[in-house]
C-alpha atoms as an extended CHARMM CRD file, in Angstrom:
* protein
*
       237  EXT
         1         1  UNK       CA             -3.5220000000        3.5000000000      -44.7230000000  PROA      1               0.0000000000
         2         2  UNK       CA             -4.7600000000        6.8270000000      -46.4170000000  PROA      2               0.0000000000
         3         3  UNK       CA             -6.8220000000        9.3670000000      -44.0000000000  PROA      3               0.0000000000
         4         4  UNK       CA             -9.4510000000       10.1260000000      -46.1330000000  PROA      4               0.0000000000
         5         5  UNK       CA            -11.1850000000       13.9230000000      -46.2850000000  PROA      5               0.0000000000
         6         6  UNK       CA            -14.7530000000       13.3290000000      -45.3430000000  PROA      6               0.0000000000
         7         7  UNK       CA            -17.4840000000       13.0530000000      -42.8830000000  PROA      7               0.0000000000
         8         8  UNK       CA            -18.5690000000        9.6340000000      -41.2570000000  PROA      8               0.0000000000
         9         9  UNK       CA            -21.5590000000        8.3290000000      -39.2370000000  PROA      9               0.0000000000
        10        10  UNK       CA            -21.5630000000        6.3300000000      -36.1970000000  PROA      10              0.0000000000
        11        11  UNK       CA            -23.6480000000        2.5290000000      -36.5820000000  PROA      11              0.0000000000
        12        12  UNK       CA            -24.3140000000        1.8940000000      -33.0240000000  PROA      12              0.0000000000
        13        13  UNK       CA            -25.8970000000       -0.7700000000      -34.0220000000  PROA      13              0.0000000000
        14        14  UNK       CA            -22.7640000000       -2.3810000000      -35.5480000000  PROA      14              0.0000000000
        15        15  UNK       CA            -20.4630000000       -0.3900000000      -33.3320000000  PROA      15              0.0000000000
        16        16  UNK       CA            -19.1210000000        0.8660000000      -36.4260000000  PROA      16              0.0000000000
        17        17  UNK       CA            -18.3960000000        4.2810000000      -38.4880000000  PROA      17              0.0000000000
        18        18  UNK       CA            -18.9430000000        4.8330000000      -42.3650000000  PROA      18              0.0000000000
        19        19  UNK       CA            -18.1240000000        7.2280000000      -44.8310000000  PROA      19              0.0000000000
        20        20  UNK       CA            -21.3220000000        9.7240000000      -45.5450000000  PROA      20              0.0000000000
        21        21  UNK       CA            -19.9310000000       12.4310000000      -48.0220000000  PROA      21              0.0000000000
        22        22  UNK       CA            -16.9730000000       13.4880000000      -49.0630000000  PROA      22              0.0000000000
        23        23  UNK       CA            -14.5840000000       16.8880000000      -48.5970000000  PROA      23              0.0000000000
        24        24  UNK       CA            -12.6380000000       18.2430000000      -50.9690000000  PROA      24              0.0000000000
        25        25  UNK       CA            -11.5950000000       21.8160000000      -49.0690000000  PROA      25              0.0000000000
        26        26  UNK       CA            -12.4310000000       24.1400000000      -46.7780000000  PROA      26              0.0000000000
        27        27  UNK       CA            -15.2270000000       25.6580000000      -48.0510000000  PROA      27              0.0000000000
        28        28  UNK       CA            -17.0030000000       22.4090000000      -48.1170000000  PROA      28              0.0000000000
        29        29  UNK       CA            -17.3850000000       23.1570000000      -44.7410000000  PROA      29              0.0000000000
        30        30  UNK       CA            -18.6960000000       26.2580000000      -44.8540000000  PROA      30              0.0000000000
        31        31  UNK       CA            -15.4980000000       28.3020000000      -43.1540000000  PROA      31              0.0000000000
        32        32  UNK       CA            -15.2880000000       31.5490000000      -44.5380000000  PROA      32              0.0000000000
        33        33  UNK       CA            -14.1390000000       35.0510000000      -43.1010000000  PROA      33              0.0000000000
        34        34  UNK       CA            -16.8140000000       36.8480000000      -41.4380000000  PROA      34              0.0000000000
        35        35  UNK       CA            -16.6110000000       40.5000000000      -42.1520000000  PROA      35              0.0000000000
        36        36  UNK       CA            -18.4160000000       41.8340000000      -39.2630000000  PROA      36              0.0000000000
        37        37  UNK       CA            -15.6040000000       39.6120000000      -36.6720000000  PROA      37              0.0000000000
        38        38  UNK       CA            -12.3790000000       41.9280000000      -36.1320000000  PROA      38              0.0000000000
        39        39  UNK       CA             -9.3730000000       39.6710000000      -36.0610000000  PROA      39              0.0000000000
        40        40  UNK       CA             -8.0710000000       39.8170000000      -32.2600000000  PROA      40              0.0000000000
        41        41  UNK       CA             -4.5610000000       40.0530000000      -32.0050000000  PROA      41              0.0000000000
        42        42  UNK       CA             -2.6570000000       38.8480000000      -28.5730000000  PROA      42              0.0000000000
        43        43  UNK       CA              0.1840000000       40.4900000000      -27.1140000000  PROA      43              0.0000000000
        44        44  UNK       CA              2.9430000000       38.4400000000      -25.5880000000  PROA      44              0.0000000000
        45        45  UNK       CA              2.6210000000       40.7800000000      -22.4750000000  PROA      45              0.0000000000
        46        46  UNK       CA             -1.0360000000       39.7210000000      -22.7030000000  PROA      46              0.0000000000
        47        47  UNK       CA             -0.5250000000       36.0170000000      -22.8240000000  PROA      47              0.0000000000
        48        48  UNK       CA              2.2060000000       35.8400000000      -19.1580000000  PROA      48              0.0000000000
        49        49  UNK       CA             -0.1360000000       38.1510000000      -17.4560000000  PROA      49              0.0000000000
        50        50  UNK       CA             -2.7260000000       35.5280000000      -17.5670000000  PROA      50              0.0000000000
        51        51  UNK       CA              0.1540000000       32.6910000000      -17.4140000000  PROA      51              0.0000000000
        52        52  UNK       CA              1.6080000000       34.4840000000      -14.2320000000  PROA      52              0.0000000000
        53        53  UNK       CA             -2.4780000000       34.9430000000      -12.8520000000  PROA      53              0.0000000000
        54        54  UNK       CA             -3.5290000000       31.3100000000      -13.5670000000  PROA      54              0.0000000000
        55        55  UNK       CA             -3.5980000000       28.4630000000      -10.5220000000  PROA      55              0.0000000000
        56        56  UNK       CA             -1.2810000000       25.6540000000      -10.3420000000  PROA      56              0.0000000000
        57        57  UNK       CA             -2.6660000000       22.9860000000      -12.5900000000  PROA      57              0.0000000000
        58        58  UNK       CA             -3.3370000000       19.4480000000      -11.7950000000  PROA      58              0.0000000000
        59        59  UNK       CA             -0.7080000000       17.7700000000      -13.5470000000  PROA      59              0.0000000000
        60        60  UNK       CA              1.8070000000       20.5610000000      -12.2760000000  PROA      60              0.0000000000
        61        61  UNK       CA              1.1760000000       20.0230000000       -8.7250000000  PROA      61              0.0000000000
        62        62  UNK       CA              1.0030000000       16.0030000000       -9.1260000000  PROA      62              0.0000000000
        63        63  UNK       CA              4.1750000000       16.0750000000      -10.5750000000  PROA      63              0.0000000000
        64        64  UNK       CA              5.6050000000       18.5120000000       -8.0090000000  PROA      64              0.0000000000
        65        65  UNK       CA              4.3670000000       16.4180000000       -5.1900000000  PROA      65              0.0000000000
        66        66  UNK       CA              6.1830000000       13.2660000000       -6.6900000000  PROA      66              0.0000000000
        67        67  UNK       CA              9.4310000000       15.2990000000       -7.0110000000  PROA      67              0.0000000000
        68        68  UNK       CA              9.0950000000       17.5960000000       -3.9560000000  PROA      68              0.0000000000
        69        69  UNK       CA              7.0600000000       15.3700000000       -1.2660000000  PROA      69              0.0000000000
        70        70  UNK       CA              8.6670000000       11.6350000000       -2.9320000000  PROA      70              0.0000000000
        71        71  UNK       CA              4.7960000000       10.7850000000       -2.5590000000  PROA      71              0.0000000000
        72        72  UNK       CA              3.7430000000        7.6740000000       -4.9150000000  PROA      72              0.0000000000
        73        73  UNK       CA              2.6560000000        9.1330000000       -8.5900000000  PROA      73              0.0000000000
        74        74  UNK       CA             -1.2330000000        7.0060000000       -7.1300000000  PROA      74              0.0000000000
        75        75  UNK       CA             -1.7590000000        8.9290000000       -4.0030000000  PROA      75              0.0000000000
        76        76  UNK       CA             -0.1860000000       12.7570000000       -5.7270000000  PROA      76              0.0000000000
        77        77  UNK       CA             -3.1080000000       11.6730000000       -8.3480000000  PROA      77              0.0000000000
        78        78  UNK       CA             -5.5690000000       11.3770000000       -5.5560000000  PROA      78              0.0000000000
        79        79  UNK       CA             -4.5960000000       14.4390000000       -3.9690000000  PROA      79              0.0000000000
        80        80  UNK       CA             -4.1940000000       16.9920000000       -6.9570000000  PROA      80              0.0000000000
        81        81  UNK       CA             -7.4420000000       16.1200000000       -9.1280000000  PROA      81              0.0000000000
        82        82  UNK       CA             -9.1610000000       18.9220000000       -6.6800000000  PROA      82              0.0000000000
        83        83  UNK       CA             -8.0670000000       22.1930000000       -5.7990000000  PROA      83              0.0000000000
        84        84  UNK       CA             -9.6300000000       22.1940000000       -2.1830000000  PROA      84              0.0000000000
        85        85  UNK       CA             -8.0220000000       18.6500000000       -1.2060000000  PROA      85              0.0000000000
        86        86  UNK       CA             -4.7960000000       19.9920000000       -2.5250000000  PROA      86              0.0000000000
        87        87  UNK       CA             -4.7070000000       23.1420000000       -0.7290000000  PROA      87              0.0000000000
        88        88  UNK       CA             -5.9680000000       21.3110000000        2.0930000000  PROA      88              0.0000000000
        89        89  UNK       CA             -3.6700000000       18.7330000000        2.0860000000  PROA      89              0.0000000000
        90        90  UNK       CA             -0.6450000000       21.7600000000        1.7910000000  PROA      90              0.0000000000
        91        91  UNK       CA             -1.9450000000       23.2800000000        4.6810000000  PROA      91              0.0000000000
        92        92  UNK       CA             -1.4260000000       19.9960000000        6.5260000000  PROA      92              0.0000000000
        93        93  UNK       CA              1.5810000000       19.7150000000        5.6910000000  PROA      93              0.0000000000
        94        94  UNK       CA              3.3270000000       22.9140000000        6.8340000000  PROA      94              0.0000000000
        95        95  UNK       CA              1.2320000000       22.0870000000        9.9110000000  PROA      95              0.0000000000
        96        96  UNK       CA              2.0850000000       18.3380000000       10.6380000000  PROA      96              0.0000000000
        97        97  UNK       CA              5.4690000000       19.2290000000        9.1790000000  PROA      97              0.0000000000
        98        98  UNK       CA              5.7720000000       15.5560000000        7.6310000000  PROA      98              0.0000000000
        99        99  UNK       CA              4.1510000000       15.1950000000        3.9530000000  PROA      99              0.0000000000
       100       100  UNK       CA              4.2050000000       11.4860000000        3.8770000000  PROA      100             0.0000000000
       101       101  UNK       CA              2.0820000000       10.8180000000        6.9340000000  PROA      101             0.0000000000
       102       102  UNK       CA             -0.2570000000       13.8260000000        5.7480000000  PROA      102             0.0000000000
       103       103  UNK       CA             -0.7740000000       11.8850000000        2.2320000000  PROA      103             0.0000000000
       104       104  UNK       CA             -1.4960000000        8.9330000000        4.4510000000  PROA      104             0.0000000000
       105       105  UNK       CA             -4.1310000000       10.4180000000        6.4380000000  PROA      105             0.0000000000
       106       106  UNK       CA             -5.9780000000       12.4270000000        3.7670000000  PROA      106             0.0000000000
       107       107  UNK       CA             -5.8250000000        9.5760000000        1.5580000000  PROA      107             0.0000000000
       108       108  UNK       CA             -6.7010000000        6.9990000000        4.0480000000  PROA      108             0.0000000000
       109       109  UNK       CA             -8.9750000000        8.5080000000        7.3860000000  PROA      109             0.0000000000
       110       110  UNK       CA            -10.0330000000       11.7520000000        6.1780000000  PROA      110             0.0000000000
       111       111  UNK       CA            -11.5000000000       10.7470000000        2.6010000000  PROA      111             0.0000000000
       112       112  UNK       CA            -13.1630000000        7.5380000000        4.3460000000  PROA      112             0.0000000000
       113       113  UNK       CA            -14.5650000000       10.4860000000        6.7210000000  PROA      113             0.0000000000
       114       114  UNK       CA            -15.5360000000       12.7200000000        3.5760000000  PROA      114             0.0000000000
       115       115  UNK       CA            -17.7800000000        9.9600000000        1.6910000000  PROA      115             0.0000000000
       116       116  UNK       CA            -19.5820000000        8.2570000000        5.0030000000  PROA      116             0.0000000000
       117       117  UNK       CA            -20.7770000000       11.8570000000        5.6160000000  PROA      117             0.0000000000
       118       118  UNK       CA            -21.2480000000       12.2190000000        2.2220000000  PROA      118             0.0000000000
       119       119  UNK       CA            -19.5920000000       15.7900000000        1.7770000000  PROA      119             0.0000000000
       120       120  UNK       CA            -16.7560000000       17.4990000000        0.1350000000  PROA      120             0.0000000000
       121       121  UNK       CA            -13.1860000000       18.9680000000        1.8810000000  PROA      121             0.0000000000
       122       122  UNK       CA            -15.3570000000       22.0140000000        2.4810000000  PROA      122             0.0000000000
       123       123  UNK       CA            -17.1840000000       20.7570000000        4.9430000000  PROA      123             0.0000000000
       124       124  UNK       CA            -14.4270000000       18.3290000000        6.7610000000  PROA      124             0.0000000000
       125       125  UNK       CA            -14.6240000000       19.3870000000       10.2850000000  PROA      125             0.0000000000
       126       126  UNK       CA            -11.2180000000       18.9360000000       11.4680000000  PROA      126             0.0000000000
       127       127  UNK       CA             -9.1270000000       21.4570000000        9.7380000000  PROA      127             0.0000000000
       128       128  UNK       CA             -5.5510000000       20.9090000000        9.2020000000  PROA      128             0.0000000000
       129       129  UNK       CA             -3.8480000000       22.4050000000       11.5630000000  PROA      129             0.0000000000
       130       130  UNK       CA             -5.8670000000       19.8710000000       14.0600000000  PROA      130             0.0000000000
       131       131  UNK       CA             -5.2080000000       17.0510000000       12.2540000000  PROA      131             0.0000000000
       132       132  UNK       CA             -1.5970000000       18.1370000000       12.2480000000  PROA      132             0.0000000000
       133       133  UNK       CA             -1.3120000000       17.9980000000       16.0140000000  PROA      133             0.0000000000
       134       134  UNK       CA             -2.5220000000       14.6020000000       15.7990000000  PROA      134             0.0000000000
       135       135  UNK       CA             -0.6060000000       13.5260000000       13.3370000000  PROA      135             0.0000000000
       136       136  UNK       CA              2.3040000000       15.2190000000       15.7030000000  PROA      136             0.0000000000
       137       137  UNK       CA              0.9820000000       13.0960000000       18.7550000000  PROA      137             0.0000000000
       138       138  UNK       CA              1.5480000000        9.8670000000       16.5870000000  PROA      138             0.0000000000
       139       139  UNK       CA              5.3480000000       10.9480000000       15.7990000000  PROA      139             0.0000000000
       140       140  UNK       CA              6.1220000000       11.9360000000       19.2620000000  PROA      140             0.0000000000
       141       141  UNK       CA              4.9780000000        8.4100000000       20.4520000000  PROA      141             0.0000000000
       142       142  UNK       CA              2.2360000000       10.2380000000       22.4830000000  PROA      142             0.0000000000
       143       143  UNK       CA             -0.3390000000        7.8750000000       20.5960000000  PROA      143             0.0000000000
       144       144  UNK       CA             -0.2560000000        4.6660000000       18.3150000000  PROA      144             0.0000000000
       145       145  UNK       CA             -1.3870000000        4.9630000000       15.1840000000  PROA      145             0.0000000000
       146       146  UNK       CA             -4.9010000000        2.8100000000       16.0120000000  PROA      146             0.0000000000
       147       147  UNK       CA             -4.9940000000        4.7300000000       19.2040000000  PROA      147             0.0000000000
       148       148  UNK       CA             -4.7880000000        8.0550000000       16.4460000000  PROA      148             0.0000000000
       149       149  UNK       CA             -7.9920000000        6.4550000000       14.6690000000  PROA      149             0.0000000000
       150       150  UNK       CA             -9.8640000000        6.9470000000       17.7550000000  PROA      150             0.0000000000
       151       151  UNK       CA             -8.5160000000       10.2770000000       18.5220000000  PROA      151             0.0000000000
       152       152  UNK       CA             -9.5910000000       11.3340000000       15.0280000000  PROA      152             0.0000000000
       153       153  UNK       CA            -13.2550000000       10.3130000000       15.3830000000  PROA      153             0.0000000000
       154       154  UNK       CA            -13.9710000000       12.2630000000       18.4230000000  PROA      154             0.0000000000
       155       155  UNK       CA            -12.0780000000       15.4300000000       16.5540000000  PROA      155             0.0000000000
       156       156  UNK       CA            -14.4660000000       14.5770000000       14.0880000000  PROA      156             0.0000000000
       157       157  UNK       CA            -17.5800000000       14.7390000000       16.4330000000  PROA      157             0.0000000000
       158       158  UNK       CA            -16.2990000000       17.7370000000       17.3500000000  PROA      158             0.0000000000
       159       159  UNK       CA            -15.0530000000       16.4930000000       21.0210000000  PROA      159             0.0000000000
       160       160  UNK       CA            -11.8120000000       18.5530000000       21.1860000000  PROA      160             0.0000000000
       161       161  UNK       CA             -8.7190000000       19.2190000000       19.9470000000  PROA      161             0.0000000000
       162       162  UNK       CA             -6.0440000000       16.0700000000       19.9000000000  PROA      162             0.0000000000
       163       163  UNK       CA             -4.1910000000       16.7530000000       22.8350000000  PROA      163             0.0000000000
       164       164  UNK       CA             -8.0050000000       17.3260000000       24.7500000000  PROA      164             0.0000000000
       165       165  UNK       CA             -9.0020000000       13.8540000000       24.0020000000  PROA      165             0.0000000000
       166       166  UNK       CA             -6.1590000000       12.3950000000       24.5010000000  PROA      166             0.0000000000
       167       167  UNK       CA             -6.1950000000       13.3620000000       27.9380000000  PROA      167             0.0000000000
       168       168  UNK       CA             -9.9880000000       13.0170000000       28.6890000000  PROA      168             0.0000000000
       169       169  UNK       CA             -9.8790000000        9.2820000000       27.3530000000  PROA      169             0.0000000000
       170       170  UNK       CA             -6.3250000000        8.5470000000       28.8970000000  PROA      170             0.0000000000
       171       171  UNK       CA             -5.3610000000        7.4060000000       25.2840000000  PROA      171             0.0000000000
       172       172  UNK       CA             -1.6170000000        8.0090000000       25.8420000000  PROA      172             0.0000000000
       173       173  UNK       CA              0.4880000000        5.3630000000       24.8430000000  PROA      173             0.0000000000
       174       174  UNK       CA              2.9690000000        3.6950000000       27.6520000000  PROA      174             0.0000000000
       175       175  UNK       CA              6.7150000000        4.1450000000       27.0990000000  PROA      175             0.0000000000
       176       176  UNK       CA              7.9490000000        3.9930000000       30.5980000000  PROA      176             0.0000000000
       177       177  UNK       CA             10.3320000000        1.5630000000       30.6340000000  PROA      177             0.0000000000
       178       178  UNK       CA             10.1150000000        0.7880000000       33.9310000000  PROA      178             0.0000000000
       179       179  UNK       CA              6.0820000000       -0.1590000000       32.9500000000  PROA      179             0.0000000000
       180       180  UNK       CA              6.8470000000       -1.4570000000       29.9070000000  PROA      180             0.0000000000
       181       181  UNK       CA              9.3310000000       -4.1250000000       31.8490000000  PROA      181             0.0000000000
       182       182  UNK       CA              6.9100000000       -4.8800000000       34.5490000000  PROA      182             0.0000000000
       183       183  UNK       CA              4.0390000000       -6.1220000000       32.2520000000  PROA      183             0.0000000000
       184       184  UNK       CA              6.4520000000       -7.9340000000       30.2040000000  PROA      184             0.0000000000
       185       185  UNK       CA              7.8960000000      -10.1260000000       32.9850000000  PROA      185             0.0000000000
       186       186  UNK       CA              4.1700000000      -10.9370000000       33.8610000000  PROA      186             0.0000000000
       187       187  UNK       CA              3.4030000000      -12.2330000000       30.7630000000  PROA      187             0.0000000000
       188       188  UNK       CA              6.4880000000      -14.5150000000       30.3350000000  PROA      188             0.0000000000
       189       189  UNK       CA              6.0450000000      -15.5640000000       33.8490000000  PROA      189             0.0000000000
       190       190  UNK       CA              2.5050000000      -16.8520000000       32.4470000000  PROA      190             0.0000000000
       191       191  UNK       CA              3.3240000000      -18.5520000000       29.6060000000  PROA      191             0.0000000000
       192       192  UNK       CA              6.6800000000      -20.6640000000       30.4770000000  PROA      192             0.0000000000
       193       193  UNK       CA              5.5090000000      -22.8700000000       27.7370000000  PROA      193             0.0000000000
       194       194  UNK       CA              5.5890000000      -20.2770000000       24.8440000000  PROA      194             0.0000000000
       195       195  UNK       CA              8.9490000000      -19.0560000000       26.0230000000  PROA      195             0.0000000000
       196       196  UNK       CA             10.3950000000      -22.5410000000       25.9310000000  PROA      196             0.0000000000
       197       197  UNK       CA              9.2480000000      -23.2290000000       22.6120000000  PROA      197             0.0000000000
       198       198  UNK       CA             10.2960000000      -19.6090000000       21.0520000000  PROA      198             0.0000000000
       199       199  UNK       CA             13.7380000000      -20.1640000000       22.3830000000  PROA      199             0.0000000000
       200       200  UNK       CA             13.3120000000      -23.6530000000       20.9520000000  PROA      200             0.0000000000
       201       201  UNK       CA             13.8310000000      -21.6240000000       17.3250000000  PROA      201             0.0000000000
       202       202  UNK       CA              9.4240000000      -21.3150000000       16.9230000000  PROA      202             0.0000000000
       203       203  UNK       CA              9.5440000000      -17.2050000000       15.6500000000  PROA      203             0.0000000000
       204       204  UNK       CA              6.2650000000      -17.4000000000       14.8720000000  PROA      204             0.0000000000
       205       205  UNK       CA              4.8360000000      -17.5290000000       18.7040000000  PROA      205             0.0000000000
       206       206  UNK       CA              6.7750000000      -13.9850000000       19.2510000000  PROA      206             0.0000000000
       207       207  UNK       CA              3.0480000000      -12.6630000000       18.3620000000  PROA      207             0.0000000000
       208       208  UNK       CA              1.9670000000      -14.2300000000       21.1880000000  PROA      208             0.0000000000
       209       209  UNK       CA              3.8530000000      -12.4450000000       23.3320000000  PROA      209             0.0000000000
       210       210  UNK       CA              3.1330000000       -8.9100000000       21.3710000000  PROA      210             0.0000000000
       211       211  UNK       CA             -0.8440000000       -9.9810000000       21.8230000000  PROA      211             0.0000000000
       212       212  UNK       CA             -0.5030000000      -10.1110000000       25.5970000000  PROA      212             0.0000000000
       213       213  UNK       CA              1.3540000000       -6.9430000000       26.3230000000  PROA      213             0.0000000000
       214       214  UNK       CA             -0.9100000000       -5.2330000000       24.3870000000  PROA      214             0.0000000000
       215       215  UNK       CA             -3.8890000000       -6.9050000000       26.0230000000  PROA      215             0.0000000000
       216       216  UNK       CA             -2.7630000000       -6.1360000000       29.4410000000  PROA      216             0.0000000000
       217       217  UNK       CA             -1.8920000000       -2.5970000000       28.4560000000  PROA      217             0.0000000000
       218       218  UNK       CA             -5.2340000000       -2.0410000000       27.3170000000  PROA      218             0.0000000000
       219       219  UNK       CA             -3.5400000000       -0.7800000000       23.9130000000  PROA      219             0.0000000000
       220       220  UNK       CA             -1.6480000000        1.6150000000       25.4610000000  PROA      220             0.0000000000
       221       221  UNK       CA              2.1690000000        0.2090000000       24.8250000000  PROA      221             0.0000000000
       222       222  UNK       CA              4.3650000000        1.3460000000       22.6560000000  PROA      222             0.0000000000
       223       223  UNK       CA              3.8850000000       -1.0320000000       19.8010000000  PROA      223             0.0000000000
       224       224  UNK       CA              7.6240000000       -0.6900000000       18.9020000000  PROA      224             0.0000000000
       225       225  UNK       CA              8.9220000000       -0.6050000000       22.2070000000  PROA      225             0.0000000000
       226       226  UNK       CA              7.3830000000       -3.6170000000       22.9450000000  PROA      226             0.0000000000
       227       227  UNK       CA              9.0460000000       -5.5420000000       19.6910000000  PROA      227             0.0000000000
       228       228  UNK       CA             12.4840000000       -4.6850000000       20.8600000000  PROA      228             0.0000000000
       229       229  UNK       CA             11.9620000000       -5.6300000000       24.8600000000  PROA      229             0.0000000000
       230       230  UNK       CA             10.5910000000       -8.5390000000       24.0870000000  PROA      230             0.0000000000
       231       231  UNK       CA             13.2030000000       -9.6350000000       21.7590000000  PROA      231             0.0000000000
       232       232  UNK       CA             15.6980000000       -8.5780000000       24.3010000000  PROA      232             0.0000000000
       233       233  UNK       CA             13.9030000000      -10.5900000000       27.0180000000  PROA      233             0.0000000000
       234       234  UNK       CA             13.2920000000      -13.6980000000       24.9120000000  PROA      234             0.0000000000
       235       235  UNK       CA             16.3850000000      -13.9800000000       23.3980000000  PROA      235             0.0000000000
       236       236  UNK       CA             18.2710000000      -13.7090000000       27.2670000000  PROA      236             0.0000000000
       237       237  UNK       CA             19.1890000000      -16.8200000000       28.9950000000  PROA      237             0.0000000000
């Protein structure tokens, strides 16, 4: 079609525009020099001083964190709209030294955190360095990752650091082998019937078995541990 030079109103009662009046050129809308405004010229060595002083912008760092941290474009988003989450969530990084899991956490724990308390980053209580030693305790197998959950409450109550509460509320997770084996044999010693019928071909009862470990470990097992005894066990004559 042909753009037309002119000015239109808004019908919001037809959700529509319309043409008003007609332009012909730029005086018709009243742009003219004005004699008492000096024209301002820039220097080039004006313009990188303030492009070398300005803050990474949103787009910059989302893009960065895709290319740099292999984070999904949805949760870089998340994480680069504000400047306090992002430095935050930097500063968990270098401190949890894994940028995936710190994405997680933000994204997931800490921002659930942030809007049942109703405030901003600011005011989170566990700064990222602590929530990097959890996050540390969950790699190290020190803690599951719903034991973690707890762990990150109490930080949030202000109840210690990670490695404090994990101690006071015996939270660590079981990888003795030795343990791991004993509570095992118990449970297939108890349920003859759901042995028979996994090694009968029925995969799906193998939950079964994770269910009661876990049970009788109050938690505390090694979730993955656990998968690949069992299967061991199971699959033995």
């Amino acid at each position: 079609g042909t753009v037309v030079q002119e000015t239109r109103l808004y019908d919001p009662e037809r959700d529509e525009t319309r043409s008003m009046r007609s332009k012909e050129d730029a005086h018709d809308y009243r742009y003219f020099p004005d004699p008492d405004l000096l024209p301002v010229v820039v220097s080039a060595e004006q313009i990188a001083r303030a492009r070398d002083t300005m803050p990474e912008l949103p787009w910059v760092r989302r893009a960065r964190y895709v290319e740099t941290f292999a984070l999904p474009v949805q949760d870089a988003d998340a994480l680069a709209q504000d400047r306090a989450v992002a430095d935050y969530f930097e500063s968990l990084v270098a401190a949890a030294g894994d940028a995936r899991a710190a994405s997680n956490w933000l994204n997931g724990e800490v921002f659930a955190a942030l809007n049942r308390a109703d405030v901003g980053i600011d005011a989170c209580p566990v700064t990222p360095a602590a929530l990097g030693g959890l996050i540390s305790r969950v790699r190290d197998g020190t803690v599951s990752g719903s034991m973690a959950k707890q762990v990150f409450e109490a930080m949030w109550n202000g109840e210690g650091s990670a490695d404090e509460i994990i101690e006071a509320r015996g939270l660590k997770q079981v990888n003795d082998i030795s343990a791991l084996t004993a509570i095992i044999d118990e449970v297939m010693a108890a349920s003859p019937q759901q042995v028979e019928q996994y090694r009968a071909g029925k995969d799906k009862v193998f939950g079964y078995f994770v269910g009661q470990v876990m049970k009788k470990s109050q938690g505390k097992a090694n979730p993955q541990q656990v998968n690949d005894m069992l299967k061991e066990k199971l699959s033995a004559p």
